[in-house]
Coordinates of C-alpha atoms in Angstrom, one line a residue:
M219 CA 3.7 -34.1 168.1
E220 CA 3.6 -30.8 166.5
V221 CA 3.2 -31.1 162.6
P222 CA 5.4 -29.5 160.6
K223 CA 4.3 -26.2 158.5
R224 CA 4.4 -26.7 154.6
Q225 CA 6.1 -24.1 153.3
V226 CA 4.5 -22.3 150.3
V227 CA 7.0 -20.6 147.9
R228 CA 5.3 -18.2 145.4
K229 CA 6.3 -18.3 141.9
P230 CA 6.7 -15.1 140.1
L231 CA 4.0 -14.7 137.9
P232 CA 5.4 -14.1 133.8
R233 CA 5.6 -11.0 132.6
I234 CA 2.7 -9.9 129.8
V235 CA 4.3 -7.9 127.1
K236 CA 2.0 -6.2 125.0
Q237 CA 2.4 -6.9 120.9
R238 CA 3.0 -3.7 119.0
P239 CA 0.7 -3.7 115.8
P240 CA 2.8 -3.7 112.7
A241 CA 3.7 -0.3 111.5
V242 CA 0.7 1.3 108.7
K243 CA 3.6 2.6 106.6
L244 CA 4.7 -1.1 106.2
Y245 CA 1.4 -2.2 104.7
R246 CA 1.4 0.2 102.5
R247 CA 5.1 -0.5 101.0
I248 CA 4.0 -4.0 100.2
A249 CA 0.9 -3.1 98.6
F250 CA 2.3 -0.7 96.7
S251 CA 5.3 -3.2 95.8
F252 CA 2.3 -5.6 95.0
I253 CA 0.4 -3.5 92.8
I254 CA 4.0 -2.1 90.8
L255 CA 4.8 -6.0 90.2
T256 CA 1.1 -6.8 88.7
V257 CA 0.9 -3.6 86.7
L258 CA 4.8 -4.3 85.2
T259 CA 3.7 -8.0 84.8
I260 CA 0.3 -7.3 83.2
A261 CA 2.5 -4.7 81.0
L262 CA 5.1 -7.3 79.8
V263 CA 2.4 -9.6 78.8
A264 CA 0.1 -7.1 76.9
Y265 CA 3.5 -6.2 75.2
L266 CA 5.0 -9.3 74.4
S267 CA 1.1 -9.8 73.4
F268 CA 1.3 -7.3 71.4
V269 CA 4.5 -7.6 69.9
K270 CA 4.5 -8.7 66.2
A271 CA 6.3 -8.9 63.2
T272 CA 5.1 -9.3 59.4
I273 CA 7.4 -10.7 56.9
K274 CA 6.2 -10.2 53.4
I275 CA 8.0 -12.7 50.9
Y276 CA 8.4 -12.1 47.5
S277 CA 8.9 -15.5 46.2
A278 CA 11.3 -16.4 43.4
G279 CA 8.5 -17.8 40.8
K280 CA 9.5 -20.9 39.3
A281 CA 8.4 -22.3 36.3
V282 CA 7.1 -26.4 36.4
S283 CA 5.8 -28.3 33.6
S284 CA 4.9 -32.3 33.4
D285 CA 3.4 -34.1 30.3
F286 CA 1.3 -37.3 32.0
V287 CA -1.8 -39.4 30.8
V288 CA -5.4 -38.7 32.4
D289 CA -7.7 -41.4 32.0
I290 CA -11.5 -39.8 30.6
V291 CA -14.2 -42.2 32.4
K292 CA -18.3 -42.4 32.9
V293 CA -17.7 -42.5 36.5
S294 CA -14.6 -41.8 38.5
T295 CA -13.5 -44.6 40.8
A296 CA -9.6 -43.6 41.1
Q297 CA -6.7 -41.1 41.2
N298 CA -5.9 -40.3 37.7
Q299 CA -9.6 -40.7 36.4
V300 CA -11.4 -37.6 35.6
E301 CA -15.0 -38.1 34.7
G302 CA -16.4 -36.8 30.9
K303 CA -18.1 -38.4 27.9
L304 CA -17.1 -39.3 24.7
V305 CA -18.8 -37.5 20.8
E306 CA -18.4 -38.4 17.5
K307 CA -19.2 -36.3 14.4
T308 CA -18.4 -37.2 10.5
Y309 CA -17.9 -34.2 7.7
E310 CA -17.2 -33.8 4.5
K311 CA -15.7 -31.4 2.1
T312 CA -14.2 -31.1 -1.6
A313 CA -11.8 -28.1 -2.1
E314 CA -9.3 -27.2 -4.7
F315 CA -5.2 -26.1 -4.6
L316 CA -2.3 -25.0 -6.8
P317 CA 0.5 -27.1 -7.7
S318 CA 3.7 -25.8 -5.8
S319 CA 6.6 -26.7 -9.3
E320 CA 7.1 -23.7 -11.1
G321 CA 5.9 -25.2 -14.1
T322 CA 6.0 -25.0 -18.0
T323 CA 5.0 -21.8 -19.6
V324 CA 2.4 -22.9 -22.6
P325 CA 0.7 -21.2 -25.8
A326 CA -3.3 -20.9 -25.1
K327 CA -6.2 -18.5 -26.9
A328 CA -6.5 -15.2 -25.8
G329 CA -9.5 -14.0 -24.7
G330 CA -11.4 -11.4 -22.9
E331 CA -15.3 -9.8 -23.4
V332 CA -16.6 -7.9 -26.2
I333 CA -19.6 -5.7 -26.9
I334 CA -21.6 -6.6 -30.0
Y335 CA -23.5 -2.9 -31.4
N336 CA -26.4 -3.3 -33.5
K337 CA -27.5 -0.3 -35.5
Y338 CA -29.9 -2.3 -38.0
S339 CA -33.6 -1.8 -37.5
K340 CA -33.8 -5.6 -37.2
D341 CA -32.4 -8.2 -34.0
Q342 CA -29.6 -10.0 -35.4
P343 CA -29.0 -13.3 -33.8
L344 CA -25.3 -14.9 -34.0
V345 CA -24.5 -18.5 -33.0
A346 CA -21.1 -19.6 -30.5
T347 CA -17.7 -19.6 -32.7
T348 CA -19.0 -16.3 -34.7
R349 CA -16.0 -14.5 -36.2
L350 CA -14.6 -11.7 -35.4
L351 CA -11.6 -10.0 -37.4
A352 CA -9.4 -7.3 -35.8
P353 CA -7.9 -5.1 -38.4
D354 CA -4.8 -6.4 -38.5
G355 CA -6.0 -9.8 -39.5
K356 CA -6.1 -11.7 -36.1
L357 CA -9.3 -13.7 -35.8
F358 CA -11.2 -14.0 -32.4
R359 CA -14.5 -16.1 -31.9
I360 CA -17.5 -15.4 -29.5
D361 CA -18.4 -18.2 -26.9
D362 CA -22.2 -18.4 -27.0
T363 CA -24.7 -18.1 -29.1
V364 CA -26.5 -14.6 -28.8
T365 CA -29.1 -12.0 -30.0
V366 CA -28.6 -8.5 -30.7
P367 CA -31.7 -6.5 -30.3
A368 CA -32.1 -3.8 -33.3
G369 CA -30.6 -0.2 -31.8
G370 CA -29.3 -2.3 -28.9
E371 CA -26.1 -4.3 -27.6
V372 CA -25.2 -7.3 -25.6
K373 CA -21.6 -8.6 -24.2
V374 CA -20.3 -11.8 -24.5
M375 CA -17.0 -13.2 -24.6
A376 CA -14.7 -14.5 -27.2
H377 CA -11.2 -16.2 -28.0
A378 CA -8.7 -15.9 -30.5
D379 CA -9.0 -18.1 -33.1
E380 CA -5.1 -19.4 -32.7
E381 CA -3.0 -20.0 -29.6
G382 CA -0.3 -17.6 -28.8
K383 CA 1.0 -14.6 -26.8
E384 CA 1.0 -12.6 -30.1
Y385 CA -3.2 -12.6 -29.9
E386 CA -3.0 -10.8 -26.4
I387 CA -4.4 -7.2 -28.9
G388 CA -5.7 -3.8 -26.9
P389 CA -8.7 -2.3 -27.2
T390 CA -10.2 -2.6 -30.9
R391 CA -13.2 -2.4 -33.2
F392 CA -14.0 -6.1 -34.6
T393 CA -16.0 -6.7 -37.8
I394 CA -18.7 -9.4 -38.3
P395 CA -17.3 -11.2 -41.8
G396 CA -20.1 -13.8 -41.5
L397 CA -22.3 -10.6 -42.3
W398 CA -23.7 -9.1 -45.7
E399 CA -20.6 -6.3 -46.5
G400 CA -23.6 -4.2 -46.1
L401 CA -24.7 -4.6 -42.7
Q402 CA -20.7 -4.9 -41.3
D403 CA -20.9 -1.0 -40.4
Q404 CA -24.1 -1.4 -38.8
I405 CA -23.3 -4.5 -36.8
Y406 CA -20.0 -4.9 -35.1
A407 CA -17.9 -5.7 -31.8
E408 CA -15.5 -3.8 -29.6
S409 CA -13.4 -4.4 -26.9
K410 CA -13.0 -2.1 -24.0
S411 CA -10.0 -3.6 -22.5
K412 CA -6.5 -6.0 -23.7
M413 CA -6.9 -9.5 -24.3
T414 CA -5.1 -11.5 -22.2
G415 CA -4.2 -15.6 -21.6
G416 CA -1.8 -15.8 -24.5
E417 CA 0.2 -18.0 -22.3
V418 CA -0.7 -19.9 -19.2
T419 CA 1.9 -21.8 -17.0
I420 CA 1.1 -25.6 -16.5
K421 CA 2.3 -27.0 -13.7
A422 CA 2.7 -30.7 -12.3
V423 CA 1.1 -31.7 -9.4
G424 CA 3.3 -34.4 -7.6
Q425 CA 3.3 -36.4 -4.4
E426 CA 4.0 -33.9 -2.2
D427 CA 1.1 -31.3 -3.3
L428 CA -1.3 -34.1 -3.0
D429 CA -0.6 -34.3 0.9
T430 CA -0.1 -30.9 1.6
A431 CA -3.1 -30.5 0.2
E432 CA -4.7 -33.3 2.4
A433 CA -2.9 -32.0 5.7
A434 CA -4.1 -28.5 5.0
L435 CA -7.7 -29.6 4.2
S436 CA -8.1 -31.9 7.3
E437 CA -6.7 -29.6 9.5
E438 CA -9.2 -27.2 8.3
M439 CA -12.2 -29.4 9.0
F440 CA -10.9 -30.6 12.2
V441 CA -10.9 -26.8 13.7
Q442 CA -14.5 -26.2 12.1
V443 CA -15.8 -29.3 13.2
K444 CA -14.1 -29.1 16.8
Q445 CA -15.7 -26.1 17.3
E446 CA -19.3 -26.8 16.7
M447 CA -19.0 -29.9 18.7
I448 CA -17.7 -27.4 21.6
D449 CA -20.9 -25.4 20.4
E450 CA -23.2 -28.5 20.8
N451 CA -22.0 -29.2 24.1
T452 CA -24.4 -28.4 26.8
D453 CA -23.5 -30.6 29.8
P454 CA -22.4 -27.9 32.0
R455 CA -20.3 -30.5 34.3
F456 CA -17.7 -30.9 31.3
S457 CA -16.9 -28.1 30.2
R458 CA -13.4 -28.8 29.2
S459 CA -12.2 -30.7 25.9
A460 CA -9.8 -32.8 23.7
F461 CA -10.0 -33.8 20.5
T462 CA -8.8 -36.2 17.7
Y463 CA -9.7 -36.8 14.2
Q464 CA -9.3 -39.8 11.2
V465 CA -9.4 -39.7 7.6
I466 CA -12.1 -42.3 6.2
E467 CA -12.1 -41.4 2.9
K468 CA -10.1 -39.1 0.2
V469 CA -10.7 -38.6 -3.4
S470 CA -8.6 -36.3 -5.5
D471 CA -8.7 -35.6 -9.5
T472 CA -5.3 -35.8 -10.2
E473 CA -3.0 -38.6 -10.2
P474 CA 0.8 -37.6 -8.8
G475 CA 3.2 -36.4 -12.1
E476 CA 0.0 -34.8 -13.9
Q477 CA -0.3 -31.2 -15.3
K478 CA -2.9 -29.1 -14.5
E479 CA -3.2 -25.5 -13.4
R480 CA -5.1 -26.7 -10.1
F481 CA -6.8 -29.7 -8.5
S482 CA -9.4 -30.7 -5.9
I483 CA -9.5 -33.3 -3.1
K484 CA -12.6 -34.4 -1.1
L485 CA -12.0 -36.0 2.6
K486 CA -14.2 -37.2 4.8
I487 CA -13.1 -37.2 8.5
T488 CA -14.4 -38.7 11.9
V489 CA -13.5 -36.3 14.7
T490 CA -14.2 -37.8 18.1
G491 CA -14.1 -35.6 21.5
A492 CA -13.5 -36.2 24.9
F493 CA -15.5 -34.3 27.4
F494 CA -14.6 -34.2 30.8
N495 CA -14.7 -32.4 34.3
A496 CA -12.6 -29.0 34.6
Q497 CA -12.3 -29.4 38.2
Q498 CA -11.2 -32.8 38.5
M499 CA -8.7 -31.9 35.9
D500 CA -7.3 -29.1 37.9
D501 CA -7.2 -31.5 40.9
V502 CA -5.1 -33.9 39.2
I503 CA -2.9 -31.3 37.5
L504 CA -2.2 -29.6 40.7
A505 CA -1.1 -33.1 41.6
K506 CA 0.7 -34.3 39.2
L507 CA 3.0 -31.0 39.0
D508 CA 3.1 -31.2 42.9
E509 CA 4.9 -34.4 42.5
S510 CA 8.0 -32.6 40.5
L511 CA 9.0 -29.9 43.0
G512 CA 11.2 -30.3 45.9
A513 CA 10.2 -29.7 49.7
D514 CA 10.3 -26.1 49.2
Y515 CA 7.9 -24.3 46.8
L516 CA 4.0 -25.5 45.8
V517 CA 2.2 -24.9 42.7
G518 CA 0.7 -21.7 42.7
E519 CA -1.5 -21.2 39.7
I520 CA -1.8 -23.6 36.8
V521 CA -1.4 -21.5 33.1
E522 CA -4.5 -22.9 31.6
E523 CA -3.2 -20.6 28.3
T524 CA -0.3 -23.2 28.1
T525 CA -2.1 -26.4 28.8
E526 CA -2.7 -28.6 26.0
Y527 CA -5.5 -31.6 26.0
S528 CA -5.1 -34.0 23.2
I529 CA -6.7 -37.6 22.8
N530 CA -3.7 -40.7 22.5
D531 CA -6.5 -43.6 22.1
Y532 CA -10.4 -43.9 23.0
N533 CA -13.0 -46.5 22.6
I534 CA -16.2 -44.9 21.7
D535 CA -18.0 -48.2 22.9
T536 CA -16.9 -48.4 26.5
G537 CA -16.7 -44.4 26.7
I538 CA -13.3 -44.0 28.1
A539 CA -10.9 -41.9 26.7
N540 CA -6.6 -41.8 26.9
V541 CA -5.7 -38.2 27.1
L542 CA -2.0 -36.3 26.7
V543 CA -2.0 -33.3 29.4
K544 CA 0.8 -30.7 29.1
A545 CA 0.5 -28.8 31.9
A546 CA 2.4 -25.9 33.1
A547 CA 2.3 -23.9 36.3
T548 CA 4.5 -21.5 38.2
A549 CA 5.3 -22.5 41.6
V550 CA 5.9 -20.2 44.5
L551 CA 7.8 -20.5 48.3
R552 CA 5.9 -22.7 50.7
E553 CA 5.1 -21.5 54.1
T554 CA 7.1 -24.6 55.6
S555 CA 10.2 -24.3 53.4
R556 CA 13.6 -24.6 55.6
I557 CA 14.5 -21.3 54.2
L558 CA 11.2 -19.5 56.7
D559 CA 12.1 -21.7 60.1
K560 CA 11.1 -18.6 62.0
Q561 CA 13.5 -20.2 64.6
K562 CA 16.6 -19.2 63.0
I563 CA 15.1 -15.0 62.8
T564 CA 13.5 -14.9 66.6
G565 CA 15.4 -12.1 68.5
L566 CA 17.1 -10.8 65.4
S567 CA 17.2 -7.3 64.2
V568 CA 14.5 -6.5 61.4
E569 CA 18.3 -6.1 59.0
D570 CA 19.8 -8.9 60.2
A571 CA 16.5 -10.8 59.6
K572 CA 16.0 -9.4 56.4
N573 CA 19.6 -9.7 54.7
Y574 CA 19.3 -13.5 55.9
L575 CA 16.0 -14.3 54.1
E576 CA 17.3 -12.5 50.8
G577 CA 20.3 -14.7 50.6
S578 CA 18.3 -17.4 49.6
P579 CA 18.0 -17.9 45.6
L580 CA 14.5 -19.0 46.9
I581 CA 13.4 -15.5 47.3
D582 CA 13.5 -12.1 45.2
K583 CA 12.7 -9.3 47.8
V584 CA 11.6 -9.3 51.9
E585 CA 9.8 -6.3 53.2
I586 CA 9.1 -6.7 57.2
S587 CA 6.8 -4.9 59.4
T588 CA 6.9 -4.5 63.0
R589 CA 4.2 -3.3 65.8
P590 CA 4.8 -1.1 67.4
F591 CA 6.7 0.2 64.8
W592 CA 9.5 2.0 66.6
I593 CA 10.8 -1.6 67.6
G594 CA 14.1 -2.7 65.6
R595 CA 13.9 -6.1 66.1
L596 CA 11.6 -9.4 65.6
P597 CA 10.1 -11.1 68.6
N598 CA 11.3 -13.4 70.6
L599 CA 8.2 -15.9 70.1
E600 CA 7.7 -17.8 66.8
D601 CA 4.0 -17.1 66.9
H602 CA 4.3 -13.4 66.8
I603 CA 6.1 -13.4 63.4
E604 CA 3.8 -14.2 60.4
Y605 CA 4.8 -14.3 56.6
E606 CA 3.0 -13.5 53.8
I607 CA 4.1 -14.9 50.5
V608 CA 3.7 -12.6 47.3
P609 CA 3.9 -15.1 44.2

């Protein structure tokens, strides 16, 4: 039996196609596009980083003031306390004052200075009340006992023997009638100026005069002692101070209603000073003033010249004083004010941003500078806008 032959079928081999390498131009185009895109991205980032706007805000200053009490203590343990110390000093003084009433004019003894000449060969003693006779017969008497040296002269005060304005006579020569008549040409007196005081105004001292004098003298003493205590304070921790005083003794030589040309008062006062830490006090003042401001303002600077301190109450034994503080400051715009919300001005033109800000009553004036200087708009990024607030 014959075995059949296997028929071999030949399949065609697959055709191998050689791929061509990409064109060089295409690679160059892609590389160039990538470079351009990178450069543009870098440029954009650099530009966005470089762009900036500085806005100078001239704040409409606002005066703010507040009165409050602060405790001066040896050791501060609370917010409303300031460390300090108490000092006391006692002082007394006497002064004269004039009544304020118009008063009444009454006659008095006119007087003035005279010169007694001795052209005799011996010294001439003259006792007080020795008479001096004017040419018109008006009589004066010397005030003190004197001895006029031979060939010399002495000066002495003399007053009229009687009261009256008619004794206000002009310069003249006086004889001394008590001397032997033969000596009266050699021992005599002369006045070089007019006699004065022939009448005086007597005023009644009222209670108001006494009260006014006490107030004036006590204030004068208070100012003097206060300065002495400030000068004597050598503790650098307590450079600021407040004071009060009490009159502990008062004596006058005059009762209300008495008629006197002048009266005197003697006072004794005790001055108490509270010396305290200036920085701690400023911190309290800033906090108190800030409480009275809204969200748009903050305290710029304390006006130290107008800040007043006075002692309300104190205890010298415990070293604690209640000090009344009257403080003032100028408030300026806060950077967190709602009017300075950067979101509202990003991307605006410089002119529109300026008009928007200056439209607020909290702002006096606005100056905007940009970088680069030629761009006319504000950056779109808030952190590229910077405020500079000018008080």
